[in-house]
């Protein structure tokens, strides 16, 4: 039995989708356990780019089972669009199952996400405006609707009428927005339910049966450690728990069942959305990383903020997630710069600190302590598949990351393709 968790160690977009796609070759099940269509996971297979927002990134593997578990919030229209797009492409795909316990993103969640961001003004969080925060808030407030509820038309209708009067009062009276039509919503969502019905089931039994039968189950993280509601740079975070602990709640798996936790990171750092970023290069270096690494959001198309690799973050992620291995992407990208900086510590008031500050004020006052590395810009490493074949400065950079984080490096990405990976 293997239950392998793949998590982001930074602010998302580390290339989790790529590793899920690669590792799913040897897995039986792939399970998304948190987040929603705020995620954008890119897979490049046979030269074609596939972006998944809700569907697990193991979907391009026939004979596997992909599961959207209870911890995910689902926008049914987005899910149907993704399913139909795959069908049109006539690609052989895995089987898909959706948890009856997963919460549904309703039109008022999307509306409120937009209205709240607008009203926050300068204090906006830079959300993806997909209704994620309001959907998770309603789940906690116990006014959410679950996928299973969509299958009982009378119950669903009753729920919508019960909830919408409160939501519309907030939309109109607090934000001055346009109220949502209950009948239109009910009809739309019952239409979605008809399409999704064949996939909706009690997925927890499926996951447990798989583990009992010693199958290999991959748990696909969305977002990342520093977007985690509890451990990220609050309030500039998402509203779920993307960390490895999120698997226990988001898929109903006991902690002792997890056998491996792989942390995905880039050889630099990127962030989309607002919030502190200690090693950010808001200058020509950041611009160069963005252009070389094609750092534009998969979900919103926003340019990603770019900067040097921050190992204080990765060390913290190693602890919070209990990482057993690291996957480093974009070694090809960072090597194209003239030289490279690596943040190994933070200094606060002139002193090195050994923790990741929870206070944003304190965090913003931290100064990065850098080590400088030679780049390998004269080498195209995108075709290299063995560590020993990498140029010396690239190996030195990787070894230093391993030394500081004290987490063994398992994979190195030298390009976006499924095969552009070095296995250690
Ligand atoms: P995710 O959200 O963590 O799955 O990551 P995204 O798909 O949003 O962003 C990662 C981007 O980097 C995608 O465009 C990938 O195709 C690309 N990518 C992943 N690994 C590598 C790599 O090693 N080198 C290069 N050049 N691109 C990569
Ligand atoms: P993947 O899975 C990068 C960011 C948003 C915003 C914050 C809150 O592709 O790594 P939300 O809409 O979740 O309420 O927005 O979180 N964010 C992501 N950034 N990658 C993601 O997912 C993200 N999902 C959310 O930009 O700053
Ligand atoms: Mg992404």
Short mmCIF file of C-alpha atoms and ligand atoms in Angstrom, two decimals:
data_model
loop_
_atom_site.label_atom_id
_atom_site.label_comp_id
_atom_site.label_asym_id
_atom_site.label_seq_id
_atom_site.Cartn_x
_atom_site.Cartn_y
_atom_site.Cartn_z
CA UNK A 1 0.00 0.00 0.00
CA UNK A 2 1.18 3.49 -0.72
CA UNK A 3 -0.66 6.68 0.08
CA UNK A 4 1.42 9.49 -1.39
CA UNK A 5 0.57 13.12 -0.83
CA UNK A 6 1.79 15.80 -3.25
CA UNK A 7 1.74 19.30 -1.75
CA UNK A 8 2.87 22.76 -2.73
CA UNK A 9 5.64 24.20 -0.56
CA UNK A 10 5.36 27.83 -1.67
CA UNK A 11 2.42 29.97 -2.86
CA UNK A 12 1.06 27.57 -5.44
CA UNK A 13 1.82 26.86 -9.11
CA UNK A 14 4.95 24.92 -8.23
CA UNK A 15 4.09 22.25 -10.82
CA UNK A 16 2.08 19.86 -8.67
CA UNK A 17 -0.04 18.85 -11.66
CA UNK A 18 3.05 17.75 -13.58
CA UNK A 19 4.14 15.40 -10.78
CA UNK A 20 0.67 13.99 -10.31
CA UNK A 21 0.58 13.25 -14.02
CA UNK A 22 4.00 11.58 -13.85
CA UNK A 23 3.39 9.62 -10.63
CA UNK A 24 -0.09 8.53 -11.68
CA UNK A 25 1.61 6.24 -14.18
CA UNK A 26 2.38 3.93 -11.25
CA UNK A 27 -0.68 4.74 -9.15
CA UNK A 28 -4.21 3.33 -9.14
CA UNK A 29 -6.12 6.29 -7.73
CA UNK A 30 -5.66 10.06 -7.74
CA UNK A 31 -7.61 12.06 -5.17
CA UNK A 32 -8.08 15.85 -4.99
CA UNK A 33 -8.67 16.67 -1.32
CA UNK A 34 -8.95 20.46 -1.06
CA UNK A 35 -9.54 23.73 -2.86
CA UNK A 36 -11.69 24.27 -5.90
CA UNK A 37 -11.36 25.81 -9.32
CA UNK A 38 -9.06 28.45 -7.89
CA UNK A 39 -6.44 25.82 -8.77
CA UNK A 40 -4.92 25.56 -12.21
CA UNK A 41 -2.75 22.52 -12.83
CA UNK A 42 -0.93 22.33 -16.13
CA UNK A 43 0.15 19.14 -17.79
CA UNK A 44 2.10 19.05 -21.01
CA UNK A 45 1.65 15.69 -22.67
CA UNK A 46 2.71 14.90 -26.22
CA UNK A 47 3.25 18.61 -26.78
CA UNK A 48 -0.35 19.48 -25.84
CA UNK A 49 -1.07 21.65 -22.83
CA UNK A 50 -3.94 20.55 -20.55
CA UNK A 51 -5.13 22.81 -17.73
CA UNK A 52 -7.15 21.17 -14.97
CA UNK A 53 -9.01 23.16 -12.35
CA UNK A 54 -11.16 20.55 -10.63
CA UNK A 55 -10.49 17.27 -12.35
CA UNK A 56 -7.47 15.50 -10.82
CA UNK A 57 -4.29 15.63 -12.86
CA UNK A 58 -4.22 11.83 -13.20
CA UNK A 59 -7.12 12.04 -15.64
CA UNK A 60 -4.95 11.52 -18.72
CA UNK A 61 -4.23 7.94 -17.61
CA UNK A 62 -6.68 5.33 -18.80
CA UNK A 63 -7.40 2.55 -16.33
CA UNK A 64 -6.93 4.78 -13.25
CA UNK A 65 -9.61 6.23 -11.01
CA UNK A 66 -9.66 9.95 -10.29
CA UNK A 67 -11.61 11.16 -7.27
CA UNK A 68 -12.81 14.57 -6.15
CA UNK A 69 -13.12 14.14 -2.39
CA UNK A 70 -15.21 15.84 0.28
CA UNK A 71 -12.67 18.62 1.04
CA UNK A 72 -13.06 20.15 -2.42
CA UNK A 73 -15.62 22.85 -3.24
CA UNK A 74 -17.17 22.25 -6.64
CA UNK A 75 -18.48 24.67 -9.22
CA UNK A 76 -20.58 22.18 -11.23
CA UNK A 77 -20.51 24.20 -14.43
CA UNK A 78 -16.70 24.32 -14.43
CA UNK A 79 -16.55 20.60 -13.73
CA UNK A 80 -18.95 19.78 -16.57
CA UNK A 81 -16.97 22.04 -18.91
CA UNK A 82 -13.78 20.17 -18.02
CA UNK A 83 -15.41 16.76 -18.48
CA UNK A 84 -16.88 17.78 -21.85
CA UNK A 85 -13.62 19.29 -23.04
CA UNK A 86 -11.82 16.00 -22.38
CA UNK A 87 -14.56 14.11 -24.22
CA UNK A 88 -14.27 16.41 -27.25
CA UNK A 89 -10.51 15.92 -27.34
CA UNK A 90 -11.18 12.19 -27.60
CA UNK A 91 -8.36 11.38 -25.20
CA UNK A 92 -8.56 8.14 -23.27
CA UNK A 93 -9.15 9.12 -19.67
CA UNK A 94 -9.37 7.70 -16.18
CA UNK A 95 -12.68 6.99 -14.45
CA UNK A 96 -14.02 9.96 -12.46
CA UNK A 97 -15.83 9.88 -9.10
CA UNK A 98 -17.18 12.82 -7.10
CA UNK A 99 -17.86 12.86 -3.38
CA UNK A 100 -21.48 13.32 -2.33
CA UNK A 101 -20.08 15.24 0.67
CA UNK A 102 -18.19 17.86 -1.36
CA UNK A 103 -19.73 21.33 -1.08
CA UNK A 104 -21.17 23.12 -4.08
CA UNK A 105 -20.18 26.60 -5.17
CA UNK A 106 -23.45 28.44 -5.66
CA UNK A 107 -23.98 31.69 -7.66
CA UNK A 108 -24.12 33.72 -4.43
CA UNK A 109 -20.64 32.53 -3.49
CA UNK A 110 -19.18 33.87 -6.73
CA UNK A 111 -21.20 37.08 -6.46
CA UNK A 112 -20.11 37.64 -2.85
CA UNK A 113 -16.44 36.88 -3.61
CA UNK A 114 -16.56 39.65 -6.25
CA UNK A 115 -18.50 42.12 -4.11
CA UNK A 116 -16.33 41.55 -1.04
CA UNK A 117 -13.11 42.03 -2.99
CA UNK A 118 -14.49 45.24 -4.46
CA UNK A 119 -15.56 46.59 -1.09
CA UNK A 120 -12.23 45.70 0.50
CA UNK A 121 -10.65 48.27 -1.83
CA UNK A 122 -7.00 48.70 -0.86
CA UNK A 123 -7.36 45.79 1.56
CA UNK A 124 -8.38 43.36 -1.23
CA UNK A 125 -6.88 39.88 -0.97
CA UNK A 126 -6.49 39.32 -4.70
CA UNK A 127 -8.69 36.20 -4.72
CA UNK A 128 -9.44 34.29 -7.90
CA UNK A 129 -13.09 35.45 -7.55
CA UNK A 130 -14.33 31.90 -8.05
CA UNK A 131 -16.47 31.88 -4.90
CA UNK A 132 -14.01 29.72 -2.95
CA UNK A 133 -13.86 31.74 0.29
CA UNK A 134 -17.64 32.23 0.61
CA UNK A 135 -18.26 28.52 -0.15
CA UNK A 136 -15.89 27.35 2.60
CA UNK A 137 -17.31 29.99 4.95
CA UNK A 138 -20.82 28.61 4.38
CA UNK A 139 -19.57 25.07 4.95
CA UNK A 140 -18.24 26.14 8.36
CA UNK A 141 -21.36 28.20 9.02
CA UNK A 142 -23.47 25.12 8.16
CA UNK A 143 -25.39 26.78 5.37
CA UNK A 144 -23.67 24.96 2.52
CA UNK A 145 -25.17 22.66 -0.10
CA UNK A 146 -23.44 19.37 -0.85
CA UNK A 147 -23.15 17.47 -4.11
CA UNK A 148 -25.40 14.75 -2.72
CA UNK A 149 -28.10 17.36 -2.01
CA UNK A 150 -28.30 18.12 -5.75
CA UNK A 151 -29.62 14.63 -6.36
CA UNK A 152 -32.77 15.21 -4.30
CA UNK A 153 -34.63 17.91 -6.24
CA UNK A 154 -37.22 18.69 -3.52
CA UNK A 155 -34.63 18.93 -0.78
CA UNK A 156 -32.35 21.05 -2.99
CA UNK A 157 -35.21 23.44 -3.84
CA UNK A 158 -36.06 23.83 -0.16
CA UNK A 159 -32.41 24.49 0.70
CA UNK A 160 -32.01 27.12 -2.02
CA UNK A 161 -35.13 29.00 -0.90
CA UNK A 162 -33.98 28.85 2.73
CA UNK A 163 -30.49 30.17 2.02
CA UNK A 164 -31.13 32.62 -0.81
CA UNK A 165 -33.25 35.02 1.21
CA UNK A 166 -30.31 35.65 3.53
CA UNK A 167 -27.77 35.79 0.71
CA UNK A 168 -29.86 38.18 -1.36
CA UNK A 169 -30.40 40.44 1.65
CA UNK A 170 -26.61 40.63 2.09
CA UNK A 171 -25.98 41.11 -1.64
CA UNK A 172 -28.54 43.91 -1.89
CA UNK A 173 -28.44 45.63 1.46
CA UNK A 174 -24.76 45.37 2.34
CA UNK A 175 -23.16 45.52 -1.08
CA UNK A 176 -25.82 47.13 -3.27
CA UNK A 177 -25.62 44.18 -5.66
CA UNK A 178 -28.25 42.48 -7.82
CA UNK A 179 -30.24 39.69 -6.15
CA UNK A 180 -30.02 36.15 -7.49
CA UNK A 181 -33.11 34.52 -8.98
CA UNK A 182 -33.90 31.32 -7.03
CA UNK A 183 -35.90 29.58 -9.78
CA UNK A 184 -33.22 30.21 -12.40
CA UNK A 185 -30.57 28.90 -10.00
CA UNK A 186 -32.60 25.79 -9.14
CA UNK A 187 -33.21 24.95 -12.78
CA UNK A 188 -29.61 25.52 -13.74
CA UNK A 189 -28.23 23.43 -10.91
CA UNK A 190 -30.72 20.59 -11.37
CA UNK A 191 -29.55 20.49 -14.99
CA UNK A 192 -25.95 20.18 -13.77
CA UNK A 193 -27.03 17.47 -11.32
CA UNK A 194 -28.48 15.42 -14.17
CA UNK A 195 -25.11 15.52 -15.94
CA UNK A 196 -23.01 14.83 -12.85
CA UNK A 197 -25.26 12.19 -11.28
CA UNK A 198 -23.34 9.21 -12.73
CA UNK A 199 -20.16 10.37 -11.01
CA UNK A 200 -21.51 11.26 -7.55
CA UNK A 201 -21.01 8.62 -4.89
CA UNK A 202 -19.61 7.85 -1.44
CA UNK A 203 -15.96 8.10 -2.50
CA UNK A 204 -14.62 7.53 1.00
CA UNK A 205 -15.54 3.84 0.81
CA UNK A 206 -13.74 3.66 -2.54
CA UNK A 207 -10.57 5.24 -1.11
CA UNK A 208 -10.57 2.91 1.91
CA UNK A 209 -11.18 -0.16 -0.17
CA UNK A 210 -8.25 0.84 -2.37
CA UNK A 211 -5.96 1.24 0.65
CA UNK A 212 -7.12 -2.07 2.13
CA UNK A 213 -6.35 -3.76 -1.19
CA UNK A 214 -2.81 -2.30 -1.08
CA UNK A 215 -3.38 -0.07 -4.08
CA UNK A 216 -1.36 3.07 -4.65
CA UNK A 217 -3.31 6.24 -3.97
CA UNK A 218 -2.01 9.70 -4.83
CA UNK A 219 -3.45 12.67 -3.01
CA UNK A 220 -3.23 15.76 -5.18
CA UNK A 221 -2.70 19.00 -3.32
CA UNK A 222 -4.05 22.23 -4.74
CA UNK A 223 -2.79 25.66 -3.61
CA UNK A 224 0.10 25.38 -1.18
CA UNK A 225 1.52 25.65 2.33
CA UNK A 226 1.74 29.45 2.28
CA UNK A 227 -1.86 29.72 1.08
CA UNK A 228 -3.00 27.43 3.91
CA UNK A 229 -5.74 28.96 6.05
CA UNK A 230 -3.91 28.09 9.28
CA UNK A 231 -0.22 28.14 8.35
CA UNK A 232 -0.02 30.49 5.38
CA UNK A 233 0.48 34.26 5.22
CA UNK A 234 -2.96 35.01 6.70
CA UNK A 235 -5.14 36.77 5.57
CA UNK A 236 -3.50 36.48 2.13
CA UNK A 237 -4.38 32.81 1.93
CA UNK A 238 -7.08 30.60 0.54
CA UNK A 239 -9.93 29.26 2.68
CA UNK A 240 -8.95 25.60 2.88
CA UNK A 241 -6.08 23.48 4.24
CA UNK A 242 -3.87 22.49 1.30
CA UNK A 243 -1.17 21.04 3.62
CA UNK A 244 -0.72 17.29 4.00
CA UNK A 245 -2.89 17.30 7.14
CA UNK A 246 -5.72 18.45 4.86
CA UNK A 247 -5.78 14.94 3.38
CA UNK A 248 -7.04 13.49 6.65
CA UNK A 249 -10.03 15.82 6.72
CA UNK A 250 -10.47 16.40 3.00
CA UNK A 251 -10.47 12.73 2.02
CA UNK A 252 -11.25 10.99 5.31
CA UNK A 253 -7.95 9.17 5.68
CA UNK A 254 -6.21 8.57 9.03
CA UNK A 255 -2.72 10.11 9.42
CA UNK A 256 -1.10 6.69 9.89
CA UNK A 257 -2.26 5.63 6.44
CA UNK A 258 -0.06 8.23 4.71
CA UNK A 259 3.23 6.70 3.58
CA UNK A 260 4.91 9.55 1.72
CA UNK A 261 4.62 13.33 1.45
CA UNK A 262 6.25 14.96 -1.56
CA UNK A 263 6.72 18.72 -1.52
CA UNK A 264 6.77 20.44 -4.90
CA UNK A 265 8.77 23.64 -5.26
CA UNK A 266 10.20 25.81 -7.97
CA UNK A 267 13.90 26.61 -8.20
CA UNK A 268 12.69 30.18 -7.52
CA UNK A 269 9.53 31.58 -5.95
CA UNK A 270 6.34 32.92 -7.49
CA UNK A 271 3.11 34.28 -6.11
CA UNK A 272 -0.13 35.32 -7.75
CA UNK A 273 -2.36 37.59 -5.75
CA UNK A 274 -1.48 39.97 -2.96
CA UNK A 275 0.47 39.55 0.26
CA UNK A 276 4.05 39.63 1.54
CA UNK A 277 6.87 38.11 -0.50
CA UNK A 278 10.30 38.51 1.09
CA UNK A 279 12.47 37.49 -1.87
CA UNK A 280 10.32 39.19 -4.52
CA UNK A 281 12.25 40.81 -7.36
CA UNK A 282 9.99 43.61 -8.48
CA UNK A 283 12.57 44.57 -11.09
CA UNK A 284 14.17 43.30 -14.28
CA UNK A 285 15.24 40.03 -12.59
CA UNK A 286 11.62 39.24 -11.65
CA UNK A 287 10.51 40.23 -15.16
CA UNK A 288 13.12 37.94 -16.67
CA UNK A 289 12.05 34.98 -14.51
CA UNK A 290 8.41 35.63 -15.48
CA UNK A 291 9.21 35.63 -19.18
CA UNK A 292 11.58 32.65 -19.08
CA UNK A 293 9.25 30.58 -16.90
CA UNK A 294 5.99 31.74 -18.58
CA UNK A 295 4.74 32.82 -15.20
CA UNK A 296 1.16 33.80 -15.91
CA UNK A 297 -1.69 32.32 -13.86
CA UNK A 298 -3.33 29.16 -15.24
CA UNK A 299 -6.67 30.19 -13.75
CA UNK A 300 -6.84 33.98 -14.05
CA UNK A 301 -4.03 34.74 -16.50
CA UNK A 302 -2.59 37.26 -14.04
CA UNK A 303 1.19 37.85 -14.27
CA UNK A 304 2.81 36.02 -11.37
CA UNK A 305 5.12 37.92 -9.04
CA UNK A 306 8.58 36.33 -9.17
CA UNK A 307 11.66 36.25 -6.96
CA UNK A 308 14.53 34.18 -5.59
CA UNK A 309 14.06 30.80 -3.97
CA UNK A 310 13.24 31.24 -0.29
CA UNK A 311 14.43 28.24 1.71
CA UNK A 312 13.10 29.65 4.97
CA UNK A 313 9.69 28.97 3.44
CA UNK A 314 10.59 25.51 2.18
CA UNK A 315 12.06 24.52 5.57
CA UNK A 316 8.82 25.60 7.25
CA UNK A 317 6.83 23.68 4.63
CA UNK A 318 8.98 20.60 5.31
CA UNK A 319 7.98 20.76 8.97
CA UNK A 320 4.29 21.57 8.57
CA UNK A 321 3.76 18.84 5.96
CA UNK A 322 6.22 16.25 7.25
CA UNK A 323 7.89 16.15 3.85
CA UNK A 324 9.67 12.92 2.92
CA UNK A 325 10.88 14.18 -0.45
CA UNK A 326 11.18 17.27 -2.63
CA UNK A 327 10.39 17.77 -6.32
CA UNK A 328 12.15 20.85 -7.74
CA UNK A 329 10.85 22.38 -10.95
CA UNK A 330 12.16 24.97 -13.37
CA UNK A 331 15.84 24.20 -12.93
CA UNK A 332 16.01 24.99 -16.64
CA UNK A 333 14.42 28.42 -16.11
CA UNK A 334 16.56 29.66 -13.22
CA UNK A 335 19.77 28.51 -14.92
CA UNK A 336 19.21 31.01 -17.74
CA UNK A 337 19.85 34.02 -15.48
CA UNK A 338 23.31 35.59 -15.17
CA UNK A 339 23.68 34.49 -11.56
CA UNK A 340 21.37 33.12 -8.88
CA UNK A 341 20.56 34.07 -5.32
CA UNK A 342 19.26 31.66 -2.71
CA UNK A 343 17.66 32.90 0.49
CA UNK A 344 18.89 30.73 3.37
CA UNK A 345 17.78 32.78 6.39
CA UNK A 346 15.79 35.79 7.51
CA UNK A 347 17.22 38.59 9.62
CA UNK A 348 14.92 40.54 11.88
CA UNK A 349 16.36 43.64 13.58
CA UNK A 350 19.83 42.48 12.58
CA UNK A 351 19.43 38.99 14.09
CA UNK A 352 18.86 35.69 12.31
CA UNK A 353 15.53 34.20 13.32
CA UNK A 354 14.68 30.51 13.37
CA UNK A 355 10.93 30.68 12.82
CA UNK A 356 8.48 31.86 10.17
CA UNK A 357 6.72 34.92 11.64
CA UNK A 358 2.94 34.75 11.90
CA UNK A 359 2.63 38.54 12.05
CA UNK A 360 2.68 40.12 8.60
CA UNK A 361 4.23 43.25 10.10
CA UNK A 362 7.11 41.22 11.50
CA UNK A 363 7.39 39.21 8.30
CA UNK A 364 7.56 42.36 6.20
CA UNK A 365 10.39 43.65 8.42
CA UNK A 366 12.48 40.53 7.72
CA UNK A 367 15.47 40.80 5.43
CA UNK A 368 16.58 37.89 3.31
CA UNK A 369 20.08 36.50 3.80
CA UNK A 370 21.35 35.32 0.42
CA UNK A 371 23.99 32.97 -0.88
CA UNK A 372 25.01 33.56 -4.46
CA UNK A 373 25.46 30.89 -7.11
CA UNK A 374 26.87 30.74 -10.59
CA UNK A 375 24.27 30.03 -13.26
CA UNK A 376 24.55 27.54 -16.13
CA UNK A 377 23.22 29.78 -18.86
CA UNK A 378 25.57 28.34 -21.49
CA UNK A 379 23.93 24.92 -21.15
CA UNK A 380 20.52 23.78 -22.34
CA UNK A 381 19.61 21.28 -19.63
CA UNK A 382 16.10 20.53 -20.92
CA UNK A 383 17.21 17.23 -22.50
CA UNK A 384 19.21 15.97 -19.53
CA UNK A 385 17.68 13.01 -17.68
CA UNK A 386 20.48 12.09 -15.25
CA UNK A 387 21.68 14.16 -12.32
CA UNK A 388 25.37 13.42 -13.05
CA UNK A 389 24.95 14.97 -16.50
CA UNK A 390 23.88 18.37 -15.14
CA UNK A 391 26.46 21.17 -15.24
CA UNK A 392 28.43 21.49 -11.98
CA UNK A 393 26.81 24.81 -10.85
CA UNK A 394 23.33 23.26 -11.27
CA UNK A 395 24.33 20.27 -9.15
CA UNK A 396 25.83 22.57 -6.52
CA UNK A 397 22.59 24.58 -6.36
CA UNK A 398 20.51 21.42 -5.94
CA UNK A 399 22.83 19.92 -3.32
CA UNK A 400 22.74 23.14 -1.30
CA UNK A 401 18.92 23.07 -1.30
CA UNK A 402 18.99 19.51 -0.04
CA UNK A 403 21.58 20.36 2.62
CA UNK A 404 19.60 23.29 4.00
CA UNK A 405 16.12 21.77 3.88
CA UNK A 406 17.36 18.34 5.01
CA UNK A 407 14.75 16.76 2.76
CA UNK A 408 15.93 14.34 0.07
CA UNK A 409 15.36 15.55 -3.46
CA UNK A 410 13.42 12.96 -5.46
CA UNK A 411 12.74 14.66 -8.77
CA UNK A 412 14.08 17.62 -10.72
CA UNK A 413 12.11 19.31 -13.49
CA UNK A 414 14.02 20.57 -16.52
CA UNK A 415 10.99 21.43 -18.64
CA UNK A 416 7.18 21.30 -18.59
CA UNK A 417 6.83 17.93 -20.37
CA UNK A 418 5.99 14.62 -18.69
CA UNK A 419 9.40 13.26 -19.68
CA UNK A 420 11.40 16.37 -18.78
CA UNK A 421 12.24 15.10 -15.32
CA UNK A 422 15.34 13.78 -13.60
CA UNK A 423 14.61 11.00 -11.11
CA UNK A 424 17.16 10.92 -8.31
P1 LIG B 1 0.47 23.69 -10.23
O1 LIG B 1 -0.68 24.58 -9.98
O2 LIG B 1 1.32 23.48 -9.01
O3 LIG B 1 0.09 22.38 -10.86
O4 LIG B 1 1.40 24.45 -11.28
P2 LIG B 1 0.92 25.24 -12.61
O5 LIG B 1 0.58 24.27 -13.64
O6 LIG B 1 -0.06 26.30 -12.27
O7 LIG B 1 2.25 26.05 -12.95
C1 LIG B 1 3.45 25.39 -13.22
C2 LIG B 1 3.92 25.82 -14.62
O8 LIG B 1 5.27 25.44 -14.80
C3 LIG B 1 3.17 25.12 -15.72
O9 LIG B 1 3.06 25.98 -16.81
C4 LIG B 1 4.05 23.93 -16.07
O10 LIG B 1 3.86 23.46 -17.37
C5 LIG B 1 5.41 24.54 -15.89
N1 LIG B 1 6.48 23.63 -15.47
C6 LIG B 1 6.42 22.64 -14.55
N2 LIG B 1 7.63 22.12 -14.34
C7 LIG B 1 8.50 22.80 -15.14
C8 LIG B 1 9.90 22.74 -15.34
O11 LIG B 1 10.63 21.96 -14.73
N3 LIG B 1 10.41 23.62 -16.26
C9 LIG B 1 9.65 24.49 -16.96
N4 LIG B 1 10.23 25.31 -17.82
N5 LIG B 1 8.32 24.56 -16.78
C10 LIG B 1 7.75 23.74 -15.88
P1 LIG B 2 -2.71 25.97 -7.64
O1 LIG B 2 -3.39 24.71 -7.19
C1 LIG B 2 -1.66 30.13 -6.93
C2 LIG B 2 -4.38 32.46 -4.42
C3 LIG B 2 -5.12 33.60 -5.09
C4 LIG B 2 -5.21 34.56 -3.91
C5 LIG B 2 -5.45 33.63 -2.73
C6 LIG B 2 -6.90 33.51 -2.32
O2 LIG B 2 -2.78 26.19 -9.12
O3 LIG B 2 -1.34 26.06 -7.08
P2 LIG B 2 -8.97 32.26 -3.42
O4 LIG B 2 -9.62 32.44 -4.75
O5 LIG B 2 -8.44 30.89 -3.16
O6 LIG B 2 -9.83 32.75 -2.29
O7 LIG B 2 -7.72 33.27 -3.45
O8 LIG B 2 -4.96 32.36 -3.12
N1 LIG B 2 -4.55 31.14 -5.06
C7 LIG B 2 -3.60 30.56 -5.80
N2 LIG B 2 -2.39 30.99 -6.19
N3 LIG B 2 -2.05 28.89 -7.25
C8 LIG B 2 -3.24 28.42 -6.83
O9 LIG B 2 -3.62 27.14 -7.03
C9 LIG B 2 -4.09 29.28 -6.11
N4 LIG B 2 -5.33 29.15 -5.58
C10 LIG B 2 -5.58 30.28 -4.93
O10 LIG B 2 -4.39 34.14 -6.15
O11 LIG B 2 -3.97 35.19 -3.70
MG1 LIG B 3 -1.49 26.39 -10.68
#
